[in-house]
Short mmCIF file of C-alpha atoms in Angstrom, two decimals:
data_model
loop_
_atom_site.label_atom_id
_atom_site.label_comp_id
_atom_site.label_asym_id
_atom_site.label_seq_id
_atom_site.Cartn_x
_atom_site.Cartn_y
_atom_site.Cartn_z
CA MET A 1 1.62 8.61 -19.04
CA GLY A 2 1.13 5.05 -20.29
CA TYR A 3 4.46 5.25 -22.06
CA ILE A 4 6.96 5.69 -19.22
CA ASP A 5 8.23 2.13 -19.12
CA SER A 6 10.01 2.17 -15.76
CA LEU A 7 7.04 3.86 -14.08
CA ASN A 8 4.71 1.18 -15.43
CA LYS A 9 7.00 -1.56 -14.19
CA LEU A 10 7.14 0.01 -10.73
CA THR A 11 3.35 0.33 -10.66
CA ASN A 12 3.06 -3.35 -11.58
CA SER A 13 5.44 -4.30 -8.77
CA PHE A 14 3.29 -2.49 -6.24
CA ARG A 15 0.18 -4.22 -7.54
CA ALA A 16 1.56 -7.52 -6.26
CA LEU A 17 1.04 -6.30 -2.67
CA PRO A 18 -2.15 -7.47 -0.93
CA GLY A 19 -5.18 -5.21 -1.43
CA VAL A 20 -3.36 -2.83 -3.78
CA GLY A 21 -5.26 -1.98 -6.98
CA PHE A 22 -4.12 0.01 -9.98
CA LYS A 23 -4.86 3.48 -8.55
CA THR A 24 -3.10 2.82 -5.25
CA ALA A 25 -0.12 1.26 -7.02
CA GLN A 26 0.12 4.34 -9.22
CA ARG A 27 -0.01 6.59 -6.16
CA TYR A 28 2.79 4.61 -4.51
CA ALA A 29 4.89 4.73 -7.70
CA TYR A 30 4.54 8.51 -7.94
CA SER A 31 5.51 8.90 -4.30
CA VAL A 32 8.68 6.89 -4.95
CA LEU A 33 9.67 9.37 -7.68
CA ASN A 34 9.38 12.13 -5.10
CA MET A 35 11.58 10.35 -2.55
CA GLU A 36 15.30 11.01 -2.15
CA GLU A 37 17.45 8.65 -4.22
CA GLU A 38 19.10 7.48 -0.99
CA ASP A 39 15.73 6.46 0.50
CA VAL A 40 14.72 4.56 -2.62
CA LYS A 41 18.01 2.67 -2.45
CA THR A 42 17.33 1.80 1.21
CA PHE A 43 13.83 0.65 0.25
CA ALA A 44 15.18 -1.64 -2.49
CA ASP A 45 17.88 -3.01 -0.18
CA SER A 46 15.38 -3.72 2.59
CA LEU A 47 13.30 -5.79 0.15
CA ILE A 48 16.26 -7.90 -0.96
CA ASN A 49 17.65 -8.18 2.57
CA ALA A 50 14.40 -9.29 4.17
CA LYS A 51 13.78 -11.89 1.48
CA GLN A 52 17.32 -13.27 1.62
CA LYS A 53 17.92 -13.21 5.36
CA ILE A 54 14.57 -14.34 6.69
CA LYS A 55 14.09 -18.11 6.72
CA PHE A 56 11.88 -20.32 8.84
CA CYS A 57 12.85 -21.23 12.41
CA SER A 58 13.63 -24.97 12.47
CA GLU A 59 11.71 -25.34 15.73
CA CYS A 60 8.50 -23.34 15.50
CA GLY A 61 8.36 -22.61 11.75
CA ASN A 62 7.96 -18.87 12.27
CA PHE A 63 10.01 -16.33 10.29
CA SER A 64 13.52 -15.96 11.67
CA GLU A 65 16.91 -14.63 10.66
CA SER A 66 18.69 -17.36 12.63
CA GLU A 67 18.38 -21.17 12.54
CA VAL A 68 16.34 -21.08 15.76
CA CYS A 69 14.30 -17.95 16.45
CA GLU A 70 14.67 -15.84 19.58
CA SER A 71 11.22 -16.80 20.80
CA CYS A 72 12.17 -20.50 20.76
CA LEU A 73 15.48 -19.81 22.51
CA LYS A 74 13.77 -17.76 25.19
CA ASN A 75 10.51 -19.56 25.94
CA ASN A 76 10.31 -23.18 27.00
CA ALA A 77 7.96 -25.49 25.15
CA GLU A 78 5.99 -26.63 28.19
CA ILE A 79 3.05 -24.84 26.67
CA ILE A 80 2.86 -24.60 22.87
CA CYS A 81 0.44 -22.26 21.13
CA VAL A 82 -0.33 -23.62 17.64
CA VAL A 83 -1.26 -21.11 14.90
CA ALA A 84 -1.83 -21.39 11.16
CA GLU A 85 0.37 -18.55 9.81
CA PRO A 86 3.36 -16.47 10.96
CA LYS A 87 1.17 -13.37 11.10
CA ASP A 88 -1.01 -15.11 13.70
CA VAL A 89 2.00 -15.23 16.03
CA LEU A 90 2.08 -11.46 15.76
CA ALA A 91 -1.61 -11.31 16.68
CA MET A 92 -1.22 -13.65 19.65
CA GLU A 93 1.79 -11.74 20.94
CA LYS A 94 -0.53 -8.85 21.72
CA ILE A 95 -1.27 -10.90 24.86
CA LYS A 96 1.74 -9.75 26.75
CA ASN A 97 1.67 -12.40 29.52
CA PHE A 98 1.85 -15.58 27.45
CA ASN A 99 5.31 -17.06 27.95
CA GLY A 100 4.97 -20.35 26.12
CA ALA A 101 6.34 -21.29 22.71
CA TYR A 102 4.60 -21.01 19.36
CA HIS A 103 4.22 -23.47 16.53
CA VAL A 104 3.33 -22.32 13.03
CA LEU A 105 1.55 -24.93 10.89
CA HIS A 106 1.79 -22.95 7.65
CA GLY A 107 -1.81 -23.61 6.72
CA CYS A 108 -4.79 -25.64 7.90
CA ILE A 109 -6.26 -28.91 6.74
CA ASN A 110 -8.46 -27.73 3.89
CA PRO A 111 -9.68 -30.10 1.16
CA LEU A 112 -10.86 -27.13 -0.93
CA GLU A 113 -7.25 -25.93 -1.14
CA HIS A 114 -5.97 -29.51 -1.51
CA LYS A 115 -4.20 -29.29 1.85
CA GLY A 116 -4.05 -32.48 3.84
CA PRO A 117 -2.43 -33.26 7.23
CA ASP A 118 0.91 -34.01 5.54
CA ASP A 119 1.06 -30.59 3.89
CA ILE A 120 1.24 -28.67 7.16
CA ARG A 121 3.78 -28.88 10.00
CA ILE A 122 1.99 -31.46 12.17
CA LYS A 123 4.83 -34.01 12.29
CA GLU A 124 7.15 -31.28 13.57
CA LEU A 125 4.64 -30.43 16.32
CA ILE A 126 4.50 -34.05 17.50
CA LYS A 127 8.30 -34.23 17.57
CA ARG A 128 8.44 -31.10 19.72
CA VAL A 129 5.77 -32.39 22.11
CA GLN A 130 7.81 -35.58 22.62
CA LYS A 131 11.18 -33.83 22.85
CA TYR A 132 10.16 -31.14 25.33
CA LYS A 133 7.58 -33.18 27.29
CA THR A 134 5.02 -30.49 26.56
CA LYS A 135 2.16 -30.28 29.09
CA GLU A 136 -0.36 -28.28 27.07
CA VAL A 137 -0.98 -27.55 23.41
CA ILE A 138 -3.26 -24.56 22.77
CA MET A 139 -4.92 -24.70 19.36
CA ALA A 140 -5.15 -21.10 18.17
CA THR A 141 -6.19 -21.74 14.57
CA ASN A 142 -8.91 -19.50 13.15
CA PRO A 143 -12.50 -20.16 14.29
CA ASP A 144 -13.67 -21.42 10.88
CA VAL A 145 -14.24 -24.83 9.30
CA ALA A 146 -10.60 -25.38 8.30
CA GLY A 147 -9.29 -24.11 11.64
CA ASP A 148 -11.72 -26.25 13.66
CA THR A 149 -10.98 -29.36 11.57
CA THR A 150 -7.24 -28.89 12.09
CA ALA A 151 -7.71 -28.36 15.83
CA TYR A 152 -9.78 -31.53 16.28
CA TYR A 153 -7.45 -33.57 14.07
CA ILE A 154 -4.37 -32.54 16.07
CA ALA A 155 -6.18 -33.11 19.38
CA GLU A 156 -6.91 -36.71 18.32
CA LEU A 157 -3.32 -37.26 17.17
CA LEU A 158 -1.89 -35.99 20.44
CA LYS A 159 -4.09 -38.15 22.71
CA PRO A 160 -1.55 -41.02 22.99
CA PHE A 161 1.08 -38.59 24.31
CA GLY A 162 -0.96 -37.64 27.36
CA VAL A 163 -0.73 -33.93 26.57
CA LYS A 164 -3.62 -31.61 27.38
CA VAL A 165 -5.00 -30.00 24.19
CA THR A 166 -7.07 -26.85 24.52
CA ARG A 167 -8.72 -24.48 22.07
CA LEU A 168 -9.14 -20.69 22.17
CA ALA A 169 -12.58 -19.90 23.60
CA GLN A 170 -15.23 -18.97 21.05
CA GLY A 171 -18.11 -16.60 21.67
CA VAL A 172 -19.10 -12.99 21.26
CA ALA A 173 -16.12 -10.62 21.00
CA MET A 174 -15.57 -7.91 23.63
CA GLY A 175 -17.32 -4.68 22.74
CA THR A 176 -19.62 -6.30 20.16
CA ASP A 177 -23.15 -5.06 19.80
CA LEU A 178 -25.28 -8.22 20.08
CA GLU A 179 -27.62 -6.68 17.53
CA TYR A 180 -24.92 -6.95 14.87
CA ALA A 181 -23.37 -10.29 15.89
CA ASP A 182 -23.88 -13.05 13.29
CA GLU A 183 -26.05 -16.06 14.07
CA VAL A 184 -23.24 -18.64 14.01
CA THR A 185 -21.27 -16.68 16.61
CA LEU A 186 -24.38 -16.21 18.76
CA SER A 187 -25.42 -19.87 18.64
CA ARG A 188 -21.83 -20.92 19.44
CA ALA A 189 -21.75 -18.48 22.36
CA MET A 190 -25.06 -19.88 23.62
CA GLU A 191 -23.84 -23.46 23.32
CA LEU A 192 -20.59 -22.77 25.18
CA ARG A 193 -22.17 -20.53 27.86
CA ASN A 194 -20.43 -20.37 31.25
CA ASN A 195 -21.69 -20.49 34.82
CA LEU A 196 -21.65 -17.19 36.66
CA MET B 1 8.26 -10.48 16.23
CA GLY B 2 9.75 -7.13 17.19
CA TYR B 3 13.22 -8.61 16.95
CA ILE B 4 13.54 -9.59 13.28
CA ASP B 5 15.70 -6.71 12.17
CA SER B 6 15.34 -7.00 8.40
CA LEU B 7 11.55 -7.41 8.70
CA ASN B 8 11.35 -4.23 10.79
CA LYS B 9 13.45 -2.35 8.26
CA LEU B 10 11.21 -3.51 5.42
CA THR B 11 8.11 -2.49 7.38
CA ASN B 12 9.62 0.94 7.93
CA SER B 13 10.35 1.30 4.22
CA PHE B 14 6.72 0.60 3.36
CA ARG B 15 5.57 3.16 5.93
CA ALA B 16 7.12 5.89 3.77
CA LEU B 17 4.40 5.31 1.15
CA PRO B 18 1.42 7.67 1.24
CA GLY B 19 -1.45 6.56 3.46
CA VAL B 20 0.37 3.47 4.74
CA GLY B 21 0.28 3.01 8.51
CA PHE B 22 2.04 0.44 10.65
CA LYS B 23 -0.49 -2.37 10.20
CA THR B 24 -0.63 -2.05 6.42
CA ALA B 25 3.17 -1.80 6.19
CA GLN B 26 3.45 -4.98 8.24
CA ARG B 27 0.96 -6.73 5.96
CA TYR B 28 2.97 -5.67 2.89
CA ALA B 29 6.23 -6.83 4.50
CA TYR B 30 4.77 -10.26 5.26
CA SER B 31 3.49 -10.58 1.71
CA VAL B 32 7.01 -9.87 0.40
CA LEU B 33 8.34 -12.80 2.44
CA ASN B 34 5.81 -15.03 0.69
CA MET B 35 6.81 -13.85 -2.81
CA GLU B 36 9.28 -15.71 -5.02
CA GLU B 37 12.87 -14.46 -4.63
CA GLU B 38 12.86 -13.61 -8.35
CA ASP B 39 9.81 -11.34 -7.95
CA VAL B 40 11.31 -9.54 -4.96
CA LYS B 41 14.43 -8.88 -7.03
CA THR B 42 12.28 -7.47 -9.85
CA PHE B 43 10.46 -5.28 -7.32
CA ALA B 44 13.73 -3.89 -5.94
CA ASP B 45 15.10 -3.32 -9.45
CA SER B 46 11.96 -1.50 -10.55
CA LEU B 47 12.32 0.90 -7.60
CA ILE B 48 15.94 1.74 -8.43
CA ASN B 49 15.26 1.87 -12.17
CA ALA B 50 12.29 4.19 -11.94
CA LYS B 51 14.10 6.56 -9.61
CA GLN B 52 17.27 6.65 -11.71
CA LYS B 53 15.76 6.76 -15.19
CA ILE B 54 12.84 9.11 -14.68
CA LYS B 55 13.74 12.78 -14.88
CA PHE B 56 11.66 15.82 -15.76
CA CYS B 57 10.85 16.68 -19.37
CA SER B 58 12.71 19.89 -20.25
CA GLU B 59 9.61 21.22 -22.04
CA CYS B 60 6.54 20.42 -19.94
CA GLY B 61 8.17 19.44 -16.64
CA ASN B 62 6.31 16.12 -16.46
CA PHE B 63 8.09 12.87 -15.58
CA SER B 64 9.97 11.47 -18.54
CA GLU B 65 12.68 8.95 -19.31
CA SER B 66 14.01 11.08 -22.16
CA GLU B 67 15.10 14.74 -22.36
CA VAL B 68 11.78 15.66 -24.01
CA CYS B 69 8.76 13.49 -23.20
CA GLU B 70 6.70 11.69 -25.82
CA SER B 71 3.70 13.88 -25.15
CA CYS B 72 5.70 17.01 -26.02
CA LEU B 73 7.14 15.37 -29.13
CA LYS B 74 3.68 14.29 -30.28
CA ASN B 75 1.37 17.17 -29.41
CA ASN B 76 1.87 20.72 -30.60
CA ALA B 77 1.80 23.52 -28.06
CA GLU B 78 -0.96 25.54 -29.73
CA ILE B 79 -3.07 24.74 -26.70
CA ILE B 80 -1.30 24.22 -23.37
CA CYS B 81 -3.08 22.71 -20.38
CA VAL B 82 -1.38 23.90 -17.17
CA VAL B 83 -1.51 21.63 -14.12
CA ALA B 84 0.12 21.74 -10.68
CA GLU B 85 1.56 18.22 -10.37
CA PRO B 86 2.58 15.34 -12.68
CA LYS B 87 -0.25 13.22 -11.31
CA ASP B 88 -2.72 15.83 -12.56
CA VAL B 89 -1.58 15.13 -16.13
CA LEU B 90 -2.64 11.56 -15.53
CA ALA B 91 -6.05 12.77 -14.35
CA MET B 92 -6.51 15.10 -17.32
CA GLU B 93 -5.49 12.39 -19.78
CA LYS B 94 -8.68 10.55 -18.91
CA ILE B 95 -10.22 13.02 -21.39
CA LYS B 96 -9.23 11.07 -24.46
CA ASN B 97 -9.84 13.81 -27.03
CA PHE B 98 -7.55 16.56 -25.72
CA ASN B 99 -4.62 16.81 -28.13
CA GLY B 100 -2.80 19.83 -26.76
CA ALA B 101 0.38 19.92 -24.70
CA TYR B 102 0.69 19.92 -20.93
CA HIS B 103 2.70 22.09 -18.60
CA VAL B 104 3.47 21.01 -15.05
CA LEU B 105 4.09 23.85 -12.60
CA HIS B 106 5.30 21.62 -9.75
CA GLY B 107 3.21 23.41 -7.18
CA CYS B 108 0.95 26.42 -6.84
CA ILE B 109 1.52 29.89 -5.44
CA ASN B 110 0.90 29.29 -1.76
CA PRO B 111 2.21 31.65 0.93
CA LEU B 112 1.39 29.09 3.63
CA GLU B 113 3.89 26.73 2.04
CA HIS B 114 6.31 29.60 1.29
CA LYS B 115 5.84 29.09 -2.43
CA GLY B 116 6.01 32.21 -4.56
CA PRO B 117 5.73 32.68 -8.35
CA ASP B 118 9.49 32.06 -8.74
CA ASP B 119 9.32 28.68 -7.05
CA ILE B 120 7.07 27.12 -9.69
CA ARG B 121 7.63 26.71 -13.44
CA ILE B 122 5.96 29.94 -14.62
CA LYS B 123 9.00 31.34 -16.48
CA GLU B 124 9.21 28.12 -18.47
CA LEU B 125 5.53 28.45 -19.39
CA ILE B 126 6.01 31.99 -20.71
CA LYS B 127 9.01 30.84 -22.75
CA ARG B 128 6.93 28.08 -24.32
CA VAL B 129 4.04 30.41 -25.06
CA GLN B 130 6.41 32.76 -26.91
CA LYS B 131 8.34 29.99 -28.68
CA TYR B 132 5.32 28.04 -29.97
CA LYS B 133 2.99 31.03 -30.48
CA THR B 134 0.44 29.33 -28.24
CA LYS B 135 -3.19 30.34 -28.87
CA GLU B 136 -4.78 29.14 -25.64
CA VAL B 137 -3.58 28.34 -22.13
CA ILE B 138 -6.04 26.26 -20.09
CA MET B 139 -5.50 26.65 -16.34
CA ALA B 140 -6.28 23.26 -14.83
CA THR B 141 -4.97 23.88 -11.32
CA ASN B 142 -7.10 22.61 -8.45
CA PRO B 143 -10.28 24.55 -7.61
CA ASP B 144 -8.98 25.82 -4.24
CA VAL B 145 -7.42 29.04 -2.99
CA ALA B 146 -3.87 28.22 -4.10
CA GLY B 147 -5.06 26.90 -7.47
CA ASP B 148 -7.27 29.92 -8.14
CA THR B 149 -4.53 32.37 -7.11
CA THR B 150 -2.06 30.70 -9.45
CA ALA B 151 -4.57 30.70 -12.31
CA TYR B 152 -5.34 34.44 -11.95
CA TYR B 153 -1.67 35.32 -11.52
CA ILE B 154 -0.67 33.48 -14.70
CA ALA B 155 -3.64 34.96 -16.61
CA GLU B 156 -2.41 38.46 -15.72
CA LEU B 157 1.17 37.63 -16.68
CA LEU B 158 0.13 36.27 -20.07
CA LYS B 159 -2.02 39.25 -21.05
CA PRO B 160 0.79 41.09 -22.92
CA PHE B 161 1.32 38.05 -25.15
CA GLY B 162 -2.20 38.14 -26.54
CA VAL B 163 -2.87 34.51 -25.62
CA LYS B 164 -6.33 33.41 -24.54
CA VAL B 165 -6.28 32.08 -20.97
CA THR B 166 -9.16 29.88 -19.82
CA ARG B 167 -9.94 28.01 -16.63
CA LEU B 168 -11.62 24.62 -16.08
CA ALA B 169 -15.33 25.19 -15.41
CA GLN B 170 -16.36 25.03 -11.78
CA GLY B 171 -19.73 23.87 -10.52
CA VAL B 172 -21.51 20.78 -9.25
CA ALA B 173 -19.86 17.53 -10.34
CA MET B 174 -21.74 15.06 -12.53
CA GLY B 175 -23.76 12.57 -10.50
CA THR B 176 -23.63 14.64 -7.31
CA ASP B 177 -26.64 14.66 -5.03
CA LEU B 178 -27.36 18.39 -4.53
CA GLU B 179 -28.39 17.54 -0.98
CA TYR B 180 -24.79 16.63 -0.17
CA ALA B 181 -22.99 19.32 -2.19
CA ASP B 182 -21.05 21.80 -0.04
CA GLU B 183 -22.13 25.44 0.11
CA VAL B 184 -19.03 26.87 -1.60
CA THR B 185 -19.53 24.59 -4.60
CA LEU B 186 -23.24 25.43 -4.74
CA SER B 187 -22.72 29.19 -4.53
CA ARG B 188 -19.99 29.00 -7.19
CA ALA B 189 -22.29 26.96 -9.42
CA MET B 190 -25.05 29.53 -8.93
CA GLU B 191 -22.72 32.43 -9.71
CA LEU B 192 -21.39 30.80 -12.88
CA ARG B 193 -24.77 29.51 -14.09
CA ASN B 194 -25.25 29.04 -17.84
CA ASN B 195 -28.07 29.95 -20.23
CA LEU B 196 -30.13 27.00 -21.43
#
């Protein structure tokens, strides 16, 4: 089957998706051949449409079809939850009762990836804090070295503006078996233990 | 994020792929937004192209861009390997030294799926056997009830034509731990045991 050119090209296209190897891409390609022509057309259109229509919101930096996204129009920026990537907004939105605004940095400060403070949307965050007189900035970057560095860096930067900067609590996750928790998580949980 | 229409549509398109649930589809959709516009265009084109260009080979019934596929042009039909689906040809081609032709039935006889002998490409197989004076037909349908039924049915049908009909050997797979082999496989392997 190595010689069906358009099938090979389709397989290669699927391989560009995250976590998709050759076998999975081939399986996807075969399934496309079994779809209705109409559905394949819709699939192709949805790819082009999404890529062309979706830009970044000028306020929060999240994906949006309009200049300012609905979340920014709806929620006031008294509390801003700062995340690294658009997909983290999705994760945070699982908490149904958070009504503040989001701010997407598009990365973290990470020397290994040659990303400094000027490469992520920190300036935009400071502008928003000043403009909307934000009372609290919640740093919801990932609990790893890059995420922690970014959180501390932004906390320092925001000090002059008198805004409260908080960080998502770190510790053992709900439902974890302590037996299987890693030592860094455990020692962090011990360090940050709460009064009962 | 529930309100970005084109992102939702793209996510839905990805969900049509086999084994892709909501989370995976969402992950794929996000990755498309991070691709270059050029690459997304290529992706969309490859979908349309594959669907429009790839038809079935008039001889073997496998996917092909031309009226008769390259495999049928290249290999003579002295030996025909009969499989249920196009993807099975791909699996069989892993055996590098098989030089015969293939024949894709597009299904097996399966009353549960309302598929009878007339719904799969059996007539076409008989025509080929007569036309090319085929010496051997290898039934490589899956080793399950539908596959076995189809194999026996076709073997009976081909008897008048004096062609040898064989079936892929069944037994324990290479590298299997006998401890974990299922009882049907084991009893079949016992029944079909070979002399050493």
